[in-house]
Amino acid sequence: MIIRLATPDDTEALLAIYRPYVLDTAITFEYDVPTYEDFKSRIIHTLEDFPYYVAIIDDKIVGYVYASHFHPRIAYQYLAEISIYIDQNYHHQGIGKKLYNLLEETLKKQNIHTLCACIATADTEDEYLNNNSMHFHEHLGFKLVGSHHHAGYKFNNWYNMIWMEKDIIPKNDHPSPFIPYRDL
């Protein structure tokens, strides 16, 4: 497996991974698959401040991970929201863990202290959502910090949204400021 930085030229491959999550699952609360241009814009915007990594096996992109600002207010500069999507044919092969590990190491260099993940969960697992993402994050050291019950409605069902977090740099009284990825 090769991991490299995403480029706007990867848009169609990344959309191909994301599309079934939108159309067939409640993992994302989007109803409509983003357009090519919208998704490309998301990649470009992310790369302004954060890494956006893709995993490649046999010349095929099989997963991606990226970070984003949790909130635009400056005091939140030490907290980054992270997202990951793996081609559904490549689950349970360690790809997600490898992508997260690389992202975490890069975010430490950017002076990010805490990672947070917004995760859809189900009271009762169904064909659209299981709680594997929550368990995956627990396995990587994330802790539950909050939840919104019945926060999203998709496929004629209500789903929960939880927040999980992981500290990656110890807190101190004089943290160094956030460094945009492009400035590393």
PDB file of N, CA and C in Angstrom, residues 43-148:
ATOM      1  N   ILE A  43     -11.733  19.214  -1.766  1.00  0.00           N
ATOM      2  CA  ILE A  43     -10.339  18.760  -1.695  1.00  0.00           C
ATOM      3  C   ILE A  43      -9.399  19.960  -1.691  1.00  0.00           C
ATOM      4  N   ILE A  44      -9.598  20.873  -2.630  1.00  0.00           N
ATOM      5  CA  ILE A  44      -8.736  22.058  -2.741  1.00  0.00           C
ATOM      6  C   ILE A  44      -8.794  22.879  -1.464  1.00  0.00           C
ATOM      7  N   HIS A  45      -9.988  23.094  -0.940  1.00  0.00           N
ATOM      8  CA  HIS A  45     -10.155  23.888   0.286  1.00  0.00           C
ATOM      9  C   HIS A  45      -9.459  23.210   1.471  1.00  0.00           C
ATOM     10  N   THR A  46      -9.592  21.901   1.588  1.00  0.00           N
ATOM     11  CA  THR A  46      -8.930  21.180   2.684  1.00  0.00           C
ATOM     12  C   THR A  46      -7.423  21.345   2.610  1.00  0.00           C
ATOM     13  N   LEU A  47      -6.867  21.205   1.417  1.00  0.00           N
ATOM     14  CA  LEU A  47      -5.409  21.275   1.246  1.00  0.00           C
ATOM     15  C   LEU A  47      -4.831  22.662   1.525  1.00  0.00           C
ATOM     16  N   GLU A  48      -5.682  23.661   1.668  1.00  0.00           N
ATOM     17  CA  GLU A  48      -5.183  24.993   2.032  1.00  0.00           C
ATOM     18  C   GLU A  48      -4.544  24.982   3.421  1.00  0.00           C
ATOM     19  N   ASP A  49      -5.086  24.186   4.341  1.00  0.00           N
ATOM     20  CA  ASP A  49      -4.581  24.165   5.711  1.00  0.00           C
ATOM     21  C   ASP A  49      -4.213  22.788   6.253  1.00  0.00           C
ATOM     22  N   PHE A  50      -4.720  21.729   5.633  1.00  0.00           N
ATOM     23  CA  PHE A  50      -4.550  20.396   6.200  1.00  0.00           C
ATOM     24  C   PHE A  50      -4.134  19.377   5.151  1.00  0.00           C
ATOM     25  N   PRO A  51      -3.553  18.260   5.605  1.00  0.00           N
ATOM     26  CA  PRO A  51      -3.270  17.173   4.668  1.00  0.00           C
ATOM     27  C   PRO A  51      -4.549  16.434   4.310  1.00  0.00           C
ATOM     28  N   TYR A  52      -4.537  15.831   3.157  1.00  0.00           N
ATOM     29  CA  TYR A  52      -5.645  15.016   2.654  1.00  0.00           C
ATOM     30  C   TYR A  52      -4.950  13.831   1.990  1.00  0.00           C
ATOM     31  N   TYR A  53      -4.929  12.702   2.682  1.00  0.00           N
ATOM     32  CA  TYR A  53      -4.162  11.551   2.216  1.00  0.00           C
ATOM     33  C   TYR A  53      -5.048  10.519   1.531  1.00  0.00           C
ATOM     34  N   VAL A  54      -4.473   9.841   0.534  1.00  0.00           N
ATOM     35  CA  VAL A  54      -5.141   8.731  -0.132  1.00  0.00           C
ATOM     36  C   VAL A  54      -4.279   7.484   0.007  1.00  0.00           C
ATOM     37  N   ALA A  55      -4.945   6.339   0.137  1.00  0.00           N
ATOM     38  CA  ALA A  55      -4.265   5.044   0.176  1.00  0.00           C
ATOM     39  C   ALA A  55      -4.471   4.373  -1.176  1.00  0.00           C
ATOM     40  N   ILE A  56      -3.391   3.807  -1.694  1.00  0.00           N
ATOM     41  CA  ILE A  56      -3.421   3.198  -3.023  1.00  0.00           C
ATOM     42  C   ILE A  56      -2.922   1.760  -2.935  1.00  0.00           C
ATOM     43  N   ILE A  57      -3.698   0.847  -3.517  1.00  0.00           N
ATOM     44  CA  ILE A  57      -3.303  -0.551  -3.638  1.00  0.00           C
ATOM     45  C   ILE A  57      -3.466  -0.935  -5.108  1.00  0.00           C
ATOM     46  N   ASP A  58      -2.410  -1.484  -5.687  1.00  0.00           N
ATOM     47  CA  ASP A  58      -2.440  -1.891  -7.099  1.00  0.00           C
ATOM     48  C   ASP A  58      -2.937  -0.765  -8.005  1.00  0.00           C
ATOM     49  N   ASP A  59      -2.395   0.427  -7.807  1.00  0.00           N
ATOM     50  CA  ASP A  59      -2.705   1.611  -8.613  1.00  0.00           C
ATOM     51  C   ASP A  59      -4.152   2.087  -8.477  1.00  0.00           C
ATOM     52  N   LYS A  60      -4.865   1.645  -7.451  1.00  0.00           N
ATOM     53  CA  LYS A  60      -6.251   2.059  -7.231  1.00  0.00           C
ATOM     54  C   LYS A  60      -6.356   2.754  -5.880  1.00  0.00           C
ATOM     55  N   ILE A  61      -6.994   3.930  -5.849  1.00  0.00           N
ATOM     56  CA  ILE A  61      -7.246   4.605  -4.577  1.00  0.00           C
ATOM     57  C   ILE A  61      -8.338   3.822  -3.861  1.00  0.00           C
ATOM     58  N   VAL A  62      -8.024   3.391  -2.622  1.00  0.00           N
ATOM     59  CA  VAL A  62      -8.948   2.536  -1.874  1.00  0.00           C
ATOM     60  C   VAL A  62      -9.429   3.200  -0.576  1.00  0.00           C
ATOM     61  N   GLY A  63      -8.948   4.384  -0.295  1.00  0.00           N
ATOM     62  CA  GLY A  63      -9.390   5.072   0.903  1.00  0.00           C
ATOM     63  C   GLY A  63      -8.778   6.455   0.990  1.00  0.00           C
ATOM     64  N   TYR A  64      -9.382   7.280   1.857  1.00  0.00           N
ATOM     65  CA  TYR A  64      -8.838   8.616   2.063  1.00  0.00           C
ATOM     66  C   TYR A  64      -9.185   9.121   3.449  1.00  0.00           C
ATOM     67  N   VAL A  65      -8.365  10.055   3.903  1.00  0.00           N
ATOM     68  CA  VAL A  65      -8.538  10.664   5.223  1.00  0.00           C
ATOM     69  C   VAL A  65      -8.115  12.118   5.121  1.00  0.00           C
ATOM     70  N   TYR A  66      -8.792  12.965   5.890  1.00  0.00           N
ATOM     71  CA  TYR A  66      -8.424  14.372   5.892  1.00  0.00           C
ATOM     72  C   TYR A  66      -8.833  15.003   7.206  1.00  0.00           C
ATOM     73  N   ALA A  67      -8.317  16.185   7.448  1.00  0.00           N
ATOM     74  CA  ALA A  67      -8.671  16.956   8.638  1.00  0.00           C
ATOM     75  C   ALA A  67      -9.244  18.287   8.189  1.00  0.00           C
ATOM     76  N   SER A  68      -9.946  18.924   9.106  1.00  0.00           N
ATOM     77  CA  SER A  68     -10.489  20.251   8.837  1.00  0.00           C
ATOM     78  C   SER A  68     -10.575  21.017  10.145  1.00  0.00           C
ATOM     79  N   HIS A  69     -10.742  22.324  10.011  1.00  0.00           N
ATOM     80  CA  HIS A  69     -10.924  23.149  11.203  1.00  0.00           C
ATOM     81  C   HIS A  69     -12.232  22.745  11.876  1.00  0.00           C
ATOM     82  N   PHE A  70     -12.186  22.582  13.180  1.00  0.00           N
ATOM     83  CA  PHE A  70     -13.400  22.286  13.919  1.00  0.00           C
ATOM     84  C   PHE A  70     -14.346  23.477  13.899  1.00  0.00           C
ATOM     85  N   HIS A  71     -13.783  24.667  14.037  1.00  0.00           N
ATOM     86  CA  HIS A  71     -14.580  25.899  14.101  1.00  0.00           C
ATOM     87  C   HIS A  71     -13.657  27.041  13.688  1.00  0.00           C
ATOM     88  N   PRO A  72     -14.177  28.087  13.062  1.00  0.00           N
ATOM     89  CA  PRO A  72     -13.303  29.161  12.583  1.00  0.00           C
ATOM     90  C   PRO A  72     -12.730  30.082  13.675  1.00  0.00           C
ATOM     91  N   ARG A  73     -13.311  30.101  14.864  1.00  0.00           N
ATOM     92  CA  ARG A  73     -12.792  30.994  15.901  1.00  0.00           C
ATOM     93  C   ARG A  73     -11.406  30.541  16.334  1.00  0.00           C
ATOM     94  N   ILE A  74     -10.511  31.500  16.527  1.00  0.00           N
ATOM     95  CA  ILE A  74      -9.082  31.236  16.721  1.00  0.00           C
ATOM     96  C   ILE A  74      -8.775  30.348  17.919  1.00  0.00           C
ATOM     97  N   ALA A  75      -9.542  30.440  18.991  1.00  0.00           N
ATOM     98  CA  ALA A  75      -9.247  29.620  20.172  1.00  0.00           C
ATOM     99  C   ALA A  75      -9.386  28.123  19.886  1.00  0.00           C
ATOM    100  N   TYR A  76     -10.095  27.774  18.807  1.00  0.00           N
ATOM    101  CA  TYR A  76     -10.261  26.365  18.428  1.00  0.00           C
ATOM    102  C   TYR A  76      -9.119  25.853  17.548  1.00  0.00           C
ATOM    103  N   GLN A  77      -8.067  26.636  17.346  1.00  0.00           N
ATOM    104  CA  GLN A  77      -7.014  26.252  16.409  1.00  0.00           C
ATOM    105  C   GLN A  77      -6.286  24.960  16.771  1.00  0.00           C
ATOM    106  N   TYR A  78      -6.434  24.497  17.993  1.00  0.00           N
ATOM    107  CA  TYR A  78      -5.724  23.290  18.442  1.00  0.00           C
ATOM    108  C   TYR A  78      -6.571  22.026  18.315  1.00  0.00           C
ATOM    109  N   LEU A  79      -7.750  22.163  17.752  1.00  0.00           N
ATOM    110  CA  LEU A  79      -8.694  21.061  17.602  1.00  0.00           C
ATOM    111  C   LEU A  79      -8.999  20.880  16.113  1.00  0.00           C
ATOM    112  N   ALA A  80      -8.859  19.661  15.618  1.00  0.00           N
ATOM    113  CA  ALA A  80      -9.159  19.381  14.210  1.00  0.00           C
ATOM    114  C   ALA A  80     -10.170  18.255  14.129  1.00  0.00           C
ATOM    115  N   GLU A  81     -11.132  18.423  13.215  1.00  0.00           N
ATOM    116  CA  GLU A  81     -12.083  17.357  12.930  1.00  0.00           C
ATOM    117  C   GLU A  81     -11.501  16.493  11.822  1.00  0.00           C
ATOM    118  N   ILE A  82     -11.617  15.187  11.978  1.00  0.00           N
ATOM    119  CA  ILE A  82     -11.052  14.273  10.994  1.00  0.00           C
ATOM    120  C   ILE A  82     -12.148  13.399  10.398  1.00  0.00           C
ATOM    121  N   SER A  83     -11.943  13.003   9.148  1.00  0.00           N
ATOM    122  CA  SER A  83     -12.895  12.151   8.437  1.00  0.00           C
ATOM    123  C   SER A  83     -12.129  11.110   7.635  1.00  0.00           C
ATOM    124  N   ILE A  84     -12.734   9.939   7.526  1.00  0.00           N
ATOM    125  CA  ILE A  84     -12.098   8.853   6.786  1.00  0.00           C
ATOM    126  C   ILE A  84     -13.163   8.059   6.040  1.00  0.00           C
ATOM    127  N   TYR A  85     -12.821   7.647   4.834  1.00  0.00           N
ATOM    128  CA  TYR A  85     -13.698   6.787   4.035  1.00  0.00           C
ATOM    129  C   TYR A  85     -12.830   5.754   3.331  1.00  0.00           C
ATOM    130  N   ILE A  86     -13.247   4.501   3.432  1.00  0.00           N
ATOM    131  CA  ILE A  86     -12.526   3.391   2.814  1.00  0.00           C
ATOM    132  C   ILE A  86     -13.452   2.713   1.816  1.00  0.00           C
ATOM    133  N   ASP A  87     -12.927   2.378   0.643  1.00  0.00           N
ATOM    134  CA  ASP A  87     -13.693   1.617  -0.339  1.00  0.00           C
ATOM    135  C   ASP A  87     -14.294   0.409   0.374  1.00  0.00           C
ATOM    136  N   GLN A  88     -15.572   0.183   0.174  1.00  0.00           N
ATOM    137  CA  GLN A  88     -16.263  -0.866   0.926  1.00  0.00           C
ATOM    138  C   GLN A  88     -15.741  -2.268   0.618  1.00  0.00           C
ATOM    139  N   ASN A  89     -15.005  -2.439  -0.458  1.00  0.00           N
ATOM    140  CA  ASN A  89     -14.382  -3.725  -0.769  1.00  0.00           C
ATOM    141  C   ASN A  89     -13.047  -3.920  -0.059  1.00  0.00           C
ATOM    142  N   TYR A  90     -12.609  -2.915   0.695  1.00  0.00           N
ATOM    143  CA  TYR A  90     -11.291  -2.975   1.340  1.00  0.00           C
ATOM    144  C   TYR A  90     -11.354  -2.775   2.854  1.00  0.00           C
ATOM    145  N   HIS A  91     -12.538  -2.969   3.434  1.00  0.00           N
ATOM    146  CA  HIS A  91     -12.664  -2.839   4.886  1.00  0.00           C
ATOM    147  C   HIS A  91     -11.888  -3.952   5.598  1.00  0.00           C
ATOM    148  N   HIS A  92     -11.496  -3.683   6.837  1.00  0.00           N
ATOM    149  CA  HIS A  92     -10.857  -4.666   7.732  1.00  0.00           C
ATOM    150  C   HIS A  92      -9.514  -5.166   7.194  1.00  0.00           C
ATOM    151  N   GLN A  93      -8.770  -4.265   6.538  1.00  0.00           N
ATOM    152  CA  GLN A  93      -7.440  -4.617   6.048  1.00  0.00           C
ATOM    153  C   GLN A  93      -6.353  -3.725   6.656  1.00  0.00           C
ATOM    154  N   GLY A  94      -6.719  -2.910   7.641  1.00  0.00           N
ATOM    155  CA  GLY A  94      -5.740  -2.051   8.298  1.00  0.00           C
ATOM    156  C   GLY A  94      -5.480  -0.734   7.584  1.00  0.00           C
ATOM    157  N   ILE A  95      -6.205  -0.466   6.514  1.00  0.00           N
ATOM    158  CA  ILE A  95      -5.992   0.757   5.731  1.00  0.00           C
ATOM    159  C   ILE A  95      -6.347   1.979   6.556  1.00  0.00           C
ATOM    160  N   GLY A  96      -7.492   1.939   7.222  1.00  0.00           N
ATOM    161  CA  GLY A  96      -7.930   3.077   8.026  1.00  0.00           C
ATOM    162  C   GLY A  96      -6.942   3.423   9.126  1.00  0.00           C
ATOM    163  N   LYS A  97      -6.444   2.424   9.805  1.00  0.00           N
ATOM    164  CA  LYS A  97      -5.479   2.658  10.887  1.00  0.00           C
ATOM    165  C   LYS A  97      -4.205   3.303  10.347  1.00  0.00           C
ATOM    166  N   LYS A  98      -3.713   2.816   9.216  1.00  0.00           N
ATOM    167  CA  LYS A  98      -2.496   3.391   8.634  1.00  0.00           C
ATOM    168  C   LYS A  98      -2.722   4.841   8.198  1.00  0.00           C
ATOM    169  N   LEU A  99      -3.878   5.103   7.594  1.00  0.00           N
ATOM    170  CA  LEU A  99      -4.186   6.482   7.189  1.00  0.00           C
ATOM    171  C   LEU A  99      -4.284   7.399   8.413  1.00  0.00           C
ATOM    172  N   TYR A 100      -4.993   6.952   9.441  1.00  0.00           N
ATOM    173  CA  TYR A 100      -5.140   7.768  10.653  1.00  0.00           C
ATOM    174  C   TYR A 100      -3.789   8.009  11.323  1.00  0.00           C
ATOM    175  N   ASN A 101      -2.942   6.984  11.371  1.00  0.00           N
ATOM    176  CA  ASN A 101      -1.631   7.155  12.008  1.00  0.00           C
ATOM    177  C   ASN A 101      -0.808   8.231  11.302  1.00  0.00           C
ATOM    178  N   LEU A 102      -0.795   8.222   9.973  1.00  0.00           N
ATOM    179  CA  LEU A 102      -0.054   9.237   9.228  1.00  0.00           C
ATOM    180  C   LEU A 102      -0.671  10.610   9.434  1.00  0.00           C
ATOM    181  N   LEU A 103      -1.985  10.691   9.385  1.00  0.00           N
ATOM    182  CA  LEU A 103      -2.649  11.970   9.606  1.00  0.00           C
ATOM    183  C   LEU A 103      -2.335  12.506  10.994  1.00  0.00           C
ATOM    184  N   GLU A 104      -2.390  11.659  11.992  1.00  0.00           N
ATOM    185  CA  GLU A 104      -2.103  12.076  13.370  1.00  0.00           C
ATOM    186  C   GLU A 104      -0.689  12.630  13.494  1.00  0.00           C
ATOM    187  N   GLU A 105       0.275  11.961  12.900  1.00  0.00           N
ATOM    188  CA  GLU A 105       1.660  12.438  12.979  1.00  0.00           C
ATOM    189  C   GLU A 105       1.817  13.798  12.305  1.00  0.00           C
ATOM    190  N   THR A 106       1.157  13.997  11.188  1.00  0.00           N
ATOM    191  CA  THR A 106       1.222  15.282  10.498  1.00  0.00           C
ATOM    192  C   THR A 106       0.554  16.371  11.320  1.00  0.00           C
ATOM    193  N   LEU A 107      -0.597  16.065  11.893  1.00  0.00           N
ATOM    194  CA  LEU A 107      -1.327  17.069  12.679  1.00  0.00           C
ATOM    195  C   LEU A 107      -0.549  17.479  13.925  1.00  0.00           C
ATOM    196  N   LYS A 108       0.207  16.572  14.503  1.00  0.00           N
ATOM    197  CA  LYS A 108       1.082  16.941  15.630  1.00  0.00           C
ATOM    198  C   LYS A 108       2.074  18.019  15.191  1.00  0.00           C
ATOM    199  N   LYS A 109       2.630  17.874  14.008  1.00  0.00           N
ATOM    200  CA  LYS A 109       3.585  18.867  13.484  1.00  0.00           C
ATOM    201  C   LYS A 109       2.906  20.212  13.246  1.00  0.00           C
ATOM    202  N   GLN A 110       1.602  20.183  13.047  1.00  0.00           N
ATOM    203  CA  GLN A 110       0.841  21.417  12.832  1.00  0.00           C
ATOM    204  C   GLN A 110       0.364  22.036  14.155  1.00  0.00           C
ATOM    205  N   ASN A 111       0.752  21.419  15.269  1.00  0.00           N
ATOM    206  CA  ASN A 111       0.368  21.859  16.616  1.00  0.00           C
ATOM    207  C   ASN A 111      -1.108  21.652  16.927  1.00  0.00           C
ATOM    208  N   ILE A 112      -1.688  20.643  16.308  1.00  0.00           N
ATOM    209  CA  ILE A 112      -3.036  20.215  16.679  1.00  0.00           C
ATOM    210  C   ILE A 112      -2.890  19.353  17.932  1.00  0.00           C
ATOM    211  N   HIS A 113      -3.653  19.674  18.965  1.00  0.00           N
ATOM    212  CA  HIS A 113      -3.570  18.938  20.229  1.00  0.00           C
ATOM    213  C   HIS A 113      -4.621  17.845  20.347  1.00  0.00           C
ATOM    214  N   THR A 114      -5.792  18.081  19.749  1.00  0.00           N
ATOM    215  CA  THR A 114      -6.901  17.151  19.921  1.00  0.00           C
ATOM    216  C   THR A 114      -7.585  16.897  18.584  1.00  0.00           C
ATOM    217  N   LEU A 115      -7.875  15.626  18.333  1.00  0.00           N
ATOM    218  CA  LEU A 115      -8.640  15.226  17.155  1.00  0.00           C
ATOM    219  C   LEU A 115     -10.063  14.957  17.586  1.00  0.00           C
ATOM    220  N   CYS A 116     -11.014  15.321  16.745  1.00  0.00           N
ATOM    221  CA  CYS A 116     -12.405  14.978  17.036  1.00  0.00           C
ATOM    222  C   CYS A 116     -13.020  14.367  15.785  1.00  0.00           C
ATOM    223  N   ALA A 117     -13.962  13.468  16.042  1.00  0.00           N
ATOM    224  CA  ALA A 117     -14.657  12.791  14.956  1.00  0.00           C
ATOM    225  C   ALA A 117     -16.153  12.838  15.227  1.00  0.00           C
ATOM    226  N   CYS A 118     -16.901  13.215  14.206  1.00  0.00           N
ATOM    227  CA  CYS A 118     -18.360  13.251  14.245  1.00  0.00           C
ATOM    228  C   CYS A 118     -18.840  11.955  13.596  1.00  0.00           C
ATOM    229  N   ILE A 119     -19.537  11.108  14.358  1.00  0.00           N
ATOM    230  CA  ILE A 119     -19.833   9.756  13.910  1.00  0.00           C
ATOM    231  C   ILE A 119     -21.326   9.463  14.043  1.00  0.00           C
ATOM    232  N   ALA A 120     -21.918   8.954  12.982  1.00  0.00           N
ATOM    233  CA  ALA A 120     -23.311   8.513  13.034  1.00  0.00           C
ATOM    234  C   ALA A 120     -23.369   7.170  13.755  1.00  0.00           C
ATOM    235  N   THR A 121     -24.366   7.025  14.635  1.00  0.00           N
ATOM    236  CA  THR A 121     -24.576   5.758  15.335  1.00  0.00           C
ATOM    237  C   THR A 121     -26.059   5.409  15.293  1.00  0.00           C
ATOM    238  N   ALA A 122     -26.342   4.151  15.555  1.00  0.00           N
ATOM    239  CA  ALA A 122     -27.719   3.666  15.527  1.00  0.00           C
ATOM    240  C   ALA A 122     -28.097   3.095  16.883  1.00  0.00           C
ATOM    241  N   ASP A 123     -29.306   3.420  17.349  1.00  0.00           N
ATOM    242  CA  ASP A 123     -29.825   2.756  18.551  1.00  0.00           C
ATOM    243  C   ASP A 123     -29.938   1.265  18.282  1.00  0.00           C
ATOM    244  N   THR A 124     -30.453   0.945  17.110  1.00  0.00           N
ATOM    245  CA  THR A 124     -30.563  -0.434  16.653  1.00  0.00           C
ATOM    246  C   THR A 124     -29.923  -0.489  15.279  1.00  0.00           C
ATOM    247  N   GLU A 125     -28.870  -1.259  15.146  1.00  0.00           N
ATOM    248  CA  GLU A 125     -28.189  -1.344  13.853  1.00  0.00           C
ATOM    249  C   GLU A 125     -29.145  -1.882  12.796  1.00  0.00           C
ATOM    250  N   ASP A 126     -28.999  -1.359  11.578  1.00  0.00           N
ATOM    251  CA  ASP A 126     -29.847  -1.806  10.477  1.00  0.00           C
ATOM    252  C   ASP A 126     -29.013  -1.904   9.207  1.00  0.00           C
ATOM    253  N   GLU A 127     -29.680  -2.083   8.067  1.00  0.00           N
ATOM    254  CA  GLU A 127     -28.946  -2.248   6.807  1.00  0.00           C
ATOM    255  C   GLU A 127     -28.237  -0.979   6.349  1.00  0.00           C
ATOM    256  N   TYR A 128     -28.555   0.167   6.977  1.00  0.00           N
ATOM    257  CA  TYR A 128     -27.952   1.437   6.577  1.00  0.00           C
ATOM    258  C   TYR A 128     -26.849   1.909   7.518  1.00  0.00           C
ATOM    259  N   LEU A 129     -26.849   1.399   8.733  1.00  0.00           N
ATOM    260  CA  LEU A 129     -25.860   1.880   9.697  1.00  0.00           C
ATOM    261  C   LEU A 129     -25.623   0.866  10.798  1.00  0.00           C
ATOM    262  N   ASN A 130     -24.346   0.520  10.967  1.00  0.00           N
ATOM    263  CA  ASN A 130     -23.934  -0.232  12.145  1.00  0.00           C
ATOM    264  C   ASN A 130     -23.034   0.688  12.964  1.00  0.00           C
ATOM    265  N   ASN A 131     -22.542   0.210  14.059  1.00  0.00           N
ATOM    266  CA  ASN A 131     -21.724   1.060  14.932  1.00  0.00           C
ATOM    267  C   ASN A 131     -20.235   0.758  14.802  1.00  0.00           C
ATOM    268  N   ASN A 132     -19.827   0.218  13.641  1.00  0.00           N
ATOM    269  CA  ASN A 132     -18.423  -0.123  13.433  1.00  0.00           C
ATOM    270  C   ASN A 132     -17.506   1.089  13.498  1.00  0.00           C
ATOM    271  N   SER A 133     -17.953   2.234  13.002  1.00  0.00           N
ATOM    272  CA  SER A 133     -17.098   3.424  13.026  1.00  0.00           C
ATOM    273  C   SER A 133     -16.794   3.840  14.466  1.00  0.00           C
ATOM    274  N   MET A 134     -17.784   3.789  15.321  1.00  0.00           N
ATOM    275  CA  MET A 134     -17.565   4.114  16.734  1.00  0.00           C
ATOM    276  C   MET A 134     -16.538   3.147  17.335  1.00  0.00           C
ATOM    277  N   HIS A 135     -16.684   1.868  17.054  1.00  0.00           N
ATOM    278  CA  HIS A 135     -15.765   0.865  17.600  1.00  0.00           C
ATOM    279  C   HIS A 135     -14.352   1.031  17.031  1.00  0.00           C
ATOM    280  N   PHE A 136     -14.258   1.367  15.755  1.00  0.00           N
ATOM    281  CA  PHE A 136     -12.964   1.633  15.123  1.00  0.00           C
ATOM    282  C   PHE A 136     -12.248   2.774  15.850  1.00  0.00           C
ATOM    283  N   HIS A 137     -12.972   3.853  16.110  1.00  0.00           N
ATOM    284  CA  HIS A 137     -12.372   4.995  16.794  1.00  0.00           C
ATOM    285  C   HIS A 137     -11.996   4.648  18.238  1.00  0.00           C
ATOM    286  N   GLU A 138     -12.824   3.873  18.913  1.00  0.00           N
ATOM    287  CA  GLU A 138     -12.477   3.422  20.268  1.00  0.00           C
ATOM    288  C   GLU A 138     -11.171   2.643  20.242  1.00  0.00           C
ATOM    289  N   HIS A 139     -11.031   1.763  19.257  1.00  0.00           N
ATOM    290  CA  HIS A 139      -9.818   0.947  19.113  1.00  0.00           C
ATOM    291  C   HIS A 139      -8.574   1.824  18.923  1.00  0.00           C
ATOM    292  N   LEU A 140      -8.749   2.982  18.299  1.00  0.00           N
ATOM    293  CA  LEU A 140      -7.623   3.894  18.063  1.00  0.00           C
ATOM    294  C   LEU A 140      -7.407   4.880  19.214  1.00  0.00           C
ATOM    295  N   GLY A 141      -8.135   4.730  20.301  1.00  0.00           N
ATOM    296  CA  GLY A 141      -7.915   5.561  21.479  1.00  0.00           C
ATOM    297  C   GLY A 141      -8.832   6.758  21.616  1.00  0.00           C
ATOM    298  N   PHE A 142      -9.852   6.861  20.785  1.00  0.00           N
ATOM    299  CA  PHE A 142     -10.814   7.953  20.895  1.00  0.00           C
ATOM    300  C   PHE A 142     -11.795   7.652  22.026  1.00  0.00           C
ATOM    301  N   LYS A 143     -12.235   8.707  22.688  1.00  0.00           N
ATOM    302  CA  LYS A 143     -13.202   8.608  23.779  1.00  0.00           C
ATOM    303  C   LYS A 143     -14.473   9.372  23.410  1.00  0.00           C
ATOM    304  N   LEU A 144     -15.607   8.846  23.841  1.00  0.00           N
ATOM    305  CA  LEU A 144     -16.885   9.515  23.643  1.00  0.00           C
ATOM    306  C   LEU A 144     -16.931  10.767  24.506  1.00  0.00           C
ATOM    307  N   VAL A 145     -17.302  11.901  23.898  1.00  0.00           N
ATOM    308  CA  VAL A 145     -17.408  13.148  24.661  1.00  0.00           C
ATOM    309  C   VAL A 145     -18.786  13.781  24.570  1.00  0.00           C
ATOM    310  N   GLY A 146     -19.636  13.295  23.678  1.00  0.00           N
ATOM    311  CA  GLY A 146     -20.973  13.867  23.587  1.00  0.00           C
ATOM    312  C   GLY A 146     -21.805  13.178  22.527  1.00  0.00           C
ATOM    313  N   SER A 147     -23.115  13.390  22.623  1.00  0.00           N
ATOM    314  CA  SER A 147     -23.995  12.781  21.632  1.00  0.00           C
ATOM    315  C   SER A 147     -25.236  13.635  21.428  1.00  0.00           C
ATOM    316  N   HIS A 148     -25.772  13.506  20.241  1.00  0.00           N
ATOM    317  CA  HIS A 148     -27.042  14.117  19.876  1.00  0.00           C
ATOM    318  C   HIS A 148     -27.958  12.962  19.468  1.00  0.00           C
TER     319      HIS A 148
END
